[in-house]
Short mmCIF file of C-alpha atoms in Angstrom, two decimals:
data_model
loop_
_atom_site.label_atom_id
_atom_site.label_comp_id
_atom_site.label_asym_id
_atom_site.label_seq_id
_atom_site.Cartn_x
_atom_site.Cartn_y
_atom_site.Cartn_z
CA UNK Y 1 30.48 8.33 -60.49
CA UNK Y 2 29.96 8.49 -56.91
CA UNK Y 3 26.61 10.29 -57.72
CA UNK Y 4 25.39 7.23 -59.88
CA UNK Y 5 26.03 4.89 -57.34
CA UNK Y 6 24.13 6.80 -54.95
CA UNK Y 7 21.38 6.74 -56.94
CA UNK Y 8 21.46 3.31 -58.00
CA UNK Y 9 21.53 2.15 -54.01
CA UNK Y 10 18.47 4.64 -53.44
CA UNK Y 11 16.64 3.15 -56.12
CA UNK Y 12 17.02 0.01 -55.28
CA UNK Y 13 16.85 -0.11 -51.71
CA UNK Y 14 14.02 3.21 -51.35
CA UNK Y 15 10.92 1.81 -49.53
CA UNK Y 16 8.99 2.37 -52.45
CA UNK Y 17 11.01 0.37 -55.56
CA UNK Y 18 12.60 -2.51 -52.98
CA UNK Y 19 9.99 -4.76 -53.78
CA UNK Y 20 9.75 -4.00 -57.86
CA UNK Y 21 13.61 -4.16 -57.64
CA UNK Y 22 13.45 -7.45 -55.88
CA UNK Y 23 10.82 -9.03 -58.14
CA UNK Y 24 12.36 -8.08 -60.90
CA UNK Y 25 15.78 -9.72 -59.50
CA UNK Y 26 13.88 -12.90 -58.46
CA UNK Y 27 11.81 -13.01 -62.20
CA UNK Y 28 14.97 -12.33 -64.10
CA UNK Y 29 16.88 -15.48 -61.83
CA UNK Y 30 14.05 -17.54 -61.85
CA UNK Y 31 13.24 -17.57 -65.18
CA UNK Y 32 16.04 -16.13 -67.37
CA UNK Y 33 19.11 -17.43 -64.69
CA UNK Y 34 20.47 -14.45 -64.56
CA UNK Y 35 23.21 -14.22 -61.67
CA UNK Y 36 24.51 -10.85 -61.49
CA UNK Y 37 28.60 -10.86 -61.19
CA UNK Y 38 28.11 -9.72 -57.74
CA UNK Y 39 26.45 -12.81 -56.69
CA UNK Y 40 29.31 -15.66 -56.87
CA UNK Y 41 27.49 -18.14 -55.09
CA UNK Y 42 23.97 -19.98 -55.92
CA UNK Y 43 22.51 -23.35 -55.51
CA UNK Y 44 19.73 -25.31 -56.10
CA UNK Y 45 18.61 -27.44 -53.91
CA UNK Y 46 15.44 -29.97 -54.85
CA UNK Y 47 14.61 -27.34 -57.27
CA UNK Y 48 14.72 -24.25 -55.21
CA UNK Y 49 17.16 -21.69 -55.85
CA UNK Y 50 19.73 -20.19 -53.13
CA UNK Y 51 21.14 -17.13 -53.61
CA UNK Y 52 24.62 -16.14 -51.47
CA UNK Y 53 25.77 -12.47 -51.95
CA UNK Y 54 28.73 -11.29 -52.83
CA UNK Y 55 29.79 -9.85 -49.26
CA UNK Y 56 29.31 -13.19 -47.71
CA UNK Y 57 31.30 -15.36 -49.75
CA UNK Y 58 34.60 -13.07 -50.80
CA UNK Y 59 37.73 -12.88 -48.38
CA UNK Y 60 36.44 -8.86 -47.21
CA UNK Y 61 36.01 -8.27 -43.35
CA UNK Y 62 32.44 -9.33 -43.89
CA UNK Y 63 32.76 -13.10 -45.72
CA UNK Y 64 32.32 -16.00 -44.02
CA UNK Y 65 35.82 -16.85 -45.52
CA UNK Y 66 37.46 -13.89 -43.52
CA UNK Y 67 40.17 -15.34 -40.21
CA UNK Y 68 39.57 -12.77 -37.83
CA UNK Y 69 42.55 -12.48 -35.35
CA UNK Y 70 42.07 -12.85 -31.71
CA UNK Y 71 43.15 -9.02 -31.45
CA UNK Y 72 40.21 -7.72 -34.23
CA UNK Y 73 37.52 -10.33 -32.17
CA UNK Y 74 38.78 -8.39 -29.06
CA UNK Y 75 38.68 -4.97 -30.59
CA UNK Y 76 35.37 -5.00 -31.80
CA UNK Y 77 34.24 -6.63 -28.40
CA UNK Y 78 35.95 -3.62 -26.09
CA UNK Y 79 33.97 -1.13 -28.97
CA UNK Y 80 30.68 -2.81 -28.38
CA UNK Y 81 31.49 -2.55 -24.30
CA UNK Y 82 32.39 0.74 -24.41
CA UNK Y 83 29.35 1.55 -26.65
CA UNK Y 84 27.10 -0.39 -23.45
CA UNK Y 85 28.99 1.66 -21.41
CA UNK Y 86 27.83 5.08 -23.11
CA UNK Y 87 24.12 3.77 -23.52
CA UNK Y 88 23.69 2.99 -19.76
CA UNK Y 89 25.81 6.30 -18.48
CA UNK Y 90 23.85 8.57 -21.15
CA UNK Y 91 20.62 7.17 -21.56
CA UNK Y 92 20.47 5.15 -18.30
CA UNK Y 93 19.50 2.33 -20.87
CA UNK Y 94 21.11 -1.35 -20.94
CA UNK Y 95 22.54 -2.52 -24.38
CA UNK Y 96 21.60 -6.39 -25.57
CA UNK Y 97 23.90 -6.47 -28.63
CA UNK Y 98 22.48 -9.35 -31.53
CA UNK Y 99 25.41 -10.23 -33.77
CA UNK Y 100 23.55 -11.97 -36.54
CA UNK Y 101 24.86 -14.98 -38.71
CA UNK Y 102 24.71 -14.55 -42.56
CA UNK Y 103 22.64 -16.65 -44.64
CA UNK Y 104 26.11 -18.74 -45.72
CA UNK Y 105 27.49 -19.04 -42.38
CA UNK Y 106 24.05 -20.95 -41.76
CA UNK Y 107 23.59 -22.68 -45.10
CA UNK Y 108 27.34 -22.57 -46.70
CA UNK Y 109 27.18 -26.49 -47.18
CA UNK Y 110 24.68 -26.06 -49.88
CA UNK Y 111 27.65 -24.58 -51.99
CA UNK Y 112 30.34 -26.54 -49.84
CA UNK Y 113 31.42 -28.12 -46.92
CA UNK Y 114 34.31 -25.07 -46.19
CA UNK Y 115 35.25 -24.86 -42.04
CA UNK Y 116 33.68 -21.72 -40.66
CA UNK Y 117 35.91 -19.20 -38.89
CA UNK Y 118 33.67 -19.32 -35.99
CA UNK Y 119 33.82 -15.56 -36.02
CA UNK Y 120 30.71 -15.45 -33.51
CA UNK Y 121 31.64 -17.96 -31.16
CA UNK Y 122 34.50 -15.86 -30.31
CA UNK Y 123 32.63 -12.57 -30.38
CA UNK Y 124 30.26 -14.38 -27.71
CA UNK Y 125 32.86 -15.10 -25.57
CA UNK Y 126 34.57 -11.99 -25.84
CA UNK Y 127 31.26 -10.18 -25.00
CA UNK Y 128 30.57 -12.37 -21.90
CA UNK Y 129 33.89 -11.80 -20.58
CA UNK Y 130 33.31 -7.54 -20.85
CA UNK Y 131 29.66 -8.23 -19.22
CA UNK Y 132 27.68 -7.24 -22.49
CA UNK Y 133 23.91 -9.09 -22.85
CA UNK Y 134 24.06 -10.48 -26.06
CA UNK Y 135 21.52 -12.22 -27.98
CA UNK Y 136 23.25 -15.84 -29.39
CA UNK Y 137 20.87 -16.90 -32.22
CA UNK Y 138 23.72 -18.61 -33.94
CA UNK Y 139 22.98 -21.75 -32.02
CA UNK Y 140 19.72 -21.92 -32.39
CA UNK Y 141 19.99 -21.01 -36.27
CA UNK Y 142 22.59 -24.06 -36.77
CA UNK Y 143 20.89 -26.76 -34.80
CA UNK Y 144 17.21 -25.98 -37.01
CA UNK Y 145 16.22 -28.05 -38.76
CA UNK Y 146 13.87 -25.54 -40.62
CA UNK Y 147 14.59 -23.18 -43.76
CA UNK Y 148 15.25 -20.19 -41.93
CA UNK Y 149 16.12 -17.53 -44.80
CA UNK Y 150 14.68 -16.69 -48.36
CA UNK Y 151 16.20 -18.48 -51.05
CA UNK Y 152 17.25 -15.54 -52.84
CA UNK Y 153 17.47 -12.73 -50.01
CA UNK Y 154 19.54 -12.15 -47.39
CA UNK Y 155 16.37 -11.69 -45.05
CA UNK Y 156 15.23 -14.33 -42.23
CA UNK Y 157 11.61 -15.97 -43.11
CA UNK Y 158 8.70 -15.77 -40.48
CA UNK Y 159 10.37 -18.58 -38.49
CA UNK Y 160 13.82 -17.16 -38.28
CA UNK Y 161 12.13 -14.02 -36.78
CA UNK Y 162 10.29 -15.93 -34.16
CA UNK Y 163 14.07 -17.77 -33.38
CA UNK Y 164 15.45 -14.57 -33.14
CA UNK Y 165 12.18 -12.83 -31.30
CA UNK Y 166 12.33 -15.63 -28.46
CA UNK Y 167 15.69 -15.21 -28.18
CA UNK Y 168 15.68 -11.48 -27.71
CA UNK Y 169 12.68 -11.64 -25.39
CA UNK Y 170 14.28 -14.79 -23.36
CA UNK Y 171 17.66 -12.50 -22.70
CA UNK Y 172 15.40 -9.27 -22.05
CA UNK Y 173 13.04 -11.46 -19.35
CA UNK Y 174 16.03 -12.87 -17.47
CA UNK Y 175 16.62 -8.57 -17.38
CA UNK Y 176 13.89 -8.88 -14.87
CA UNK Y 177 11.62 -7.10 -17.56
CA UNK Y 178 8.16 -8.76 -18.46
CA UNK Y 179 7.22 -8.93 -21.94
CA UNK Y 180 5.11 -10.40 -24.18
CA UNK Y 181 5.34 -12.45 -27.31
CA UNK Y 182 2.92 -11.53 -29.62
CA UNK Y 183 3.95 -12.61 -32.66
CA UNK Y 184 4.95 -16.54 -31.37
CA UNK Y 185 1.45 -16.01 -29.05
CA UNK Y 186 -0.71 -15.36 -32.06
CA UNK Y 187 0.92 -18.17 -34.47
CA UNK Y 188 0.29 -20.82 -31.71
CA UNK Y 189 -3.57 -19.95 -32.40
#
Protein backbone atom coordinates (compact mmCIF):
# COMPACT_ATOMS: atom_id res chain seq x y z
CA UNK A 1 0.00 0.00 0.00
CA UNK A 2 2.52 2.38 1.05
CA UNK A 3 4.40 1.47 -2.24
CA UNK A 4 1.29 2.53 -4.41
CA UNK A 5 1.02 5.69 -2.87
CA UNK A 6 4.49 6.41 -3.48
CA UNK A 7 4.11 5.88 -6.82
CA UNK A 8 1.00 7.58 -7.37
CA UNK A 9 2.65 11.00 -5.68
CA UNK A 10 5.78 10.43 -8.08
CA UNK A 11 3.66 10.21 -10.94
CA UNK A 12 1.85 12.89 -10.40
CA UNK A 13 4.05 15.35 -9.06
CA UNK A 14 7.56 14.00 -11.30
CA UNK A 15 8.74 17.01 -13.41
CA UNK A 16 7.94 15.21 -16.36
CA UNK A 17 3.91 14.05 -15.94
CA UNK A 18 2.97 17.35 -13.57
CA UNK A 19 1.73 19.11 -16.38
CA UNK A 20 -0.20 15.96 -18.27
CA UNK A 21 -1.45 15.19 -14.70
CA UNK A 22 -2.62 18.71 -14.26
CA UNK A 23 -4.28 19.04 -17.68
CA UNK A 24 -5.84 16.15 -17.40
CA UNK A 25 -7.26 17.32 -13.80
CA UNK A 26 -8.23 20.76 -15.24
CA UNK A 27 -9.96 18.93 -18.69
CA UNK A 28 -11.71 16.36 -16.60
CA UNK A 29 -13.15 19.57 -14.07
CA UNK A 30 -13.68 21.76 -16.75
CA UNK A 31 -15.52 19.82 -18.89
CA UNK A 32 -16.79 16.62 -17.20
CA UNK A 33 -17.05 18.47 -13.36
CA UNK A 34 -15.32 16.09 -11.93
CA UNK A 35 -14.26 17.09 -8.21
CA UNK A 36 -12.19 14.49 -6.80
CA UNK A 37 -13.37 13.61 -2.96
CA UNK A 38 -10.24 15.19 -1.89
CA UNK A 39 -11.22 18.50 -3.11
CA UNK A 40 -14.29 19.64 -0.74
CA UNK A 41 -14.32 23.04 -1.77
CA UNK A 42 -14.98 24.73 -5.39
CA UNK A 43 -16.62 27.77 -6.71
CA UNK A 44 -17.44 29.51 -9.58
CA UNK A 45 -17.21 32.75 -9.77
CA UNK A 46 -18.53 34.77 -13.16
CA UNK A 47 -17.92 31.54 -14.81
CA UNK A 48 -14.48 30.68 -13.68
CA UNK A 49 -13.89 27.80 -11.62
CA UNK A 50 -11.97 27.84 -8.06
CA UNK A 51 -10.58 24.99 -6.84
CA UNK A 52 -9.69 24.77 -2.73
CA UNK A 53 -7.78 21.55 -1.70
CA UNK A 54 -8.48 19.35 0.66
CA UNK A 55 -5.58 20.39 3.19
CA UNK A 56 -6.81 23.90 3.25
CA UNK A 57 -10.28 23.56 4.08
CA UNK A 58 -10.41 20.38 6.74
CA UNK A 59 -9.79 21.00 10.61
CA UNK A 60 -5.80 19.27 10.13
CA UNK A 61 -2.82 21.50 11.40
CA UNK A 62 -2.73 22.84 7.88
CA UNK A 63 -6.65 24.22 7.22
CA UNK A 64 -7.48 27.50 7.39
CA UNK A 65 -10.18 26.19 9.89
CA UNK A 66 -7.38 24.97 12.36
CA UNK A 67 -7.22 27.44 16.14
CA UNK A 68 -3.73 27.35 16.73
CA UNK A 69 -2.95 27.98 20.48
CA UNK A 70 -0.78 30.75 21.56
CA UNK A 71 1.73 27.94 22.85
CA UNK A 72 1.88 25.97 19.08
CA UNK A 73 2.22 29.89 17.38
CA UNK A 74 5.12 30.22 19.93
CA UNK A 75 6.61 26.83 19.37
CA UNK A 76 6.93 26.94 15.86
CA UNK A 77 8.28 30.62 16.19
CA UNK A 78 11.29 29.55 18.86
CA UNK A 79 11.89 26.43 15.98
CA UNK A 80 12.17 28.88 13.16
CA UNK A 81 14.64 31.16 15.63
CA UNK A 82 16.59 28.53 16.57
CA UNK A 83 16.77 27.30 12.92
CA UNK A 84 18.15 31.36 12.13
CA UNK A 85 20.24 30.75 14.80
CA UNK A 86 21.98 27.52 13.21
CA UNK A 87 22.02 29.17 9.61
CA UNK A 88 23.97 32.30 10.77
CA UNK A 89 26.41 30.24 13.40
CA UNK A 90 26.99 27.41 10.61
CA UNK A 91 26.81 28.99 7.44
CA UNK A 92 27.48 32.59 8.58
CA UNK A 93 24.20 33.15 6.47
CA UNK A 94 21.02 35.28 7.71
CA UNK A 95 17.57 33.47 7.51
CA UNK A 96 14.40 35.67 5.96
CA UNK A 97 11.67 33.11 6.74
CA UNK A 98 8.29 33.62 4.09
CA UNK A 99 5.30 31.99 5.75
CA UNK A 100 2.95 31.90 2.81
CA UNK A 101 -0.97 32.25 2.93
CA UNK A 102 -3.02 29.46 1.18
CA UNK A 103 -5.12 30.14 -1.66
CA UNK A 104 -8.42 29.98 0.91
CA UNK A 105 -7.01 32.01 3.56
CA UNK A 106 -6.83 34.69 0.61
CA UNK A 107 -9.98 33.84 -1.31
CA UNK A 108 -12.14 31.71 1.42
CA UNK A 109 -15.17 34.21 0.87
CA UNK A 110 -15.72 32.80 -2.51
CA UNK A 111 -16.98 29.58 -0.64
CA UNK A 112 -17.91 31.66 2.61
CA UNK A 113 -17.56 34.40 4.74
CA UNK A 114 -15.91 31.96 7.82
CA UNK A 115 -13.47 34.28 10.43
CA UNK A 116 -9.86 33.39 9.75
CA UNK A 117 -7.72 32.18 12.65
CA UNK A 118 -5.25 34.75 11.83
CA UNK A 119 -2.66 32.03 12.14
CA UNK A 120 0.02 34.44 10.39
CA UNK A 121 -0.59 37.50 12.10
CA UNK A 122 0.48 35.82 15.15
CA UNK A 123 3.38 33.94 13.59
CA UNK A 124 4.55 37.61 12.49
CA UNK A 125 4.53 38.83 15.70
CA UNK A 126 5.99 36.00 17.30
CA UNK A 127 8.89 36.16 14.74
CA UNK A 128 9.51 39.92 15.32
CA UNK A 129 9.64 39.49 18.91
CA UNK A 130 12.67 36.46 18.49
CA UNK A 131 14.41 38.99 15.83
CA UNK A 132 13.71 36.67 12.71
CA UNK A 133 13.44 38.74 9.06
CA UNK A 134 10.39 37.58 7.77
CA UNK A 135 8.80 38.23 4.57
CA UNK A 136 4.79 39.40 5.36
CA UNK A 137 3.06 38.92 1.95
CA UNK A 138 -0.16 38.25 3.73
CA UNK A 139 -0.93 41.93 3.70
CA UNK A 140 -0.21 42.67 0.59
CA UNK A 141 -2.09 39.41 -0.76
CA UNK A 142 -5.41 40.54 1.23
CA UNK A 143 -5.52 44.19 0.38
CA UNK A 144 -5.14 43.18 -3.83
CA UNK A 145 -7.36 43.75 -5.57
CA UNK A 146 -5.98 41.38 -8.35
CA UNK A 147 -6.52 37.46 -8.91
CA UNK A 148 -3.48 36.38 -7.39
CA UNK A 149 -3.69 32.39 -7.68
CA UNK A 150 -4.84 29.84 -10.45
CA UNK A 151 -8.30 28.94 -10.29
CA UNK A 152 -7.69 25.41 -9.95
CA UNK A 153 -4.01 25.22 -8.42
CA UNK A 154 -2.64 25.97 -5.41
CA UNK A 155 0.19 28.03 -7.27
CA UNK A 156 0.47 32.05 -7.24
CA UNK A 157 -0.03 33.60 -10.98
CA UNK A 158 2.72 35.95 -12.49
CA UNK A 159 1.42 38.80 -10.28
CA UNK A 160 1.42 37.01 -6.99
CA UNK A 161 5.13 36.23 -7.73
CA UNK A 162 6.04 39.79 -8.39
CA UNK A 163 3.98 40.59 -4.73
CA UNK A 164 5.93 38.12 -3.22
CA UNK A 165 9.39 38.97 -5.32
CA UNK A 166 9.13 42.77 -4.13
CA UNK A 167 8.50 41.76 -0.94
CA UNK A 168 11.43 39.44 -0.56
CA UNK A 169 13.76 41.87 -2.31
CA UNK A 170 12.28 45.00 -0.17
CA UNK A 171 13.19 42.92 3.29
CA UNK A 172 16.63 41.67 1.68
CA UNK A 173 17.55 45.61 0.57
CA UNK A 174 16.74 47.04 4.00
CA UNK A 175 19.64 43.91 4.80
CA UNK A 176 21.90 46.50 3.37
CA UNK A 177 22.22 44.09 0.26
CA UNK A 178 21.63 45.59 -3.33
CA UNK A 179 19.64 43.67 -5.66
CA UNK A 180 17.90 43.81 -8.59
CA UNK A 181 14.42 43.14 -9.81
CA UNK A 182 14.42 41.62 -12.92
CA UNK A 183 11.42 40.12 -13.33
CA UNK A 184 9.12 43.47 -12.08
CA UNK A 185 12.11 45.55 -14.23
CA UNK A 186 11.40 43.69 -17.43
CA UNK A 187 7.36 43.66 -17.12
CA UNK A 188 7.43 47.51 -16.66
CA UNK A 189 8.89 47.48 -20.39
Amino acid sequence: EDAEVKLTTMLNRSIFTTGIHSAINTFKFNTLGYIPSTTPDYAFNNTKPWLFYYEEVNEDSTSYYYQFTDEQISTYCDNIAGLAAKVKEKYNLDMVFMPLPSKYTIYHKLINDDPYNNFLPGLYKGLSERGVRYINVYDDYTSSSEILYYGTDTHWNQKGLEIALDETLEVIDGMGYKVNNYLSDNNKK
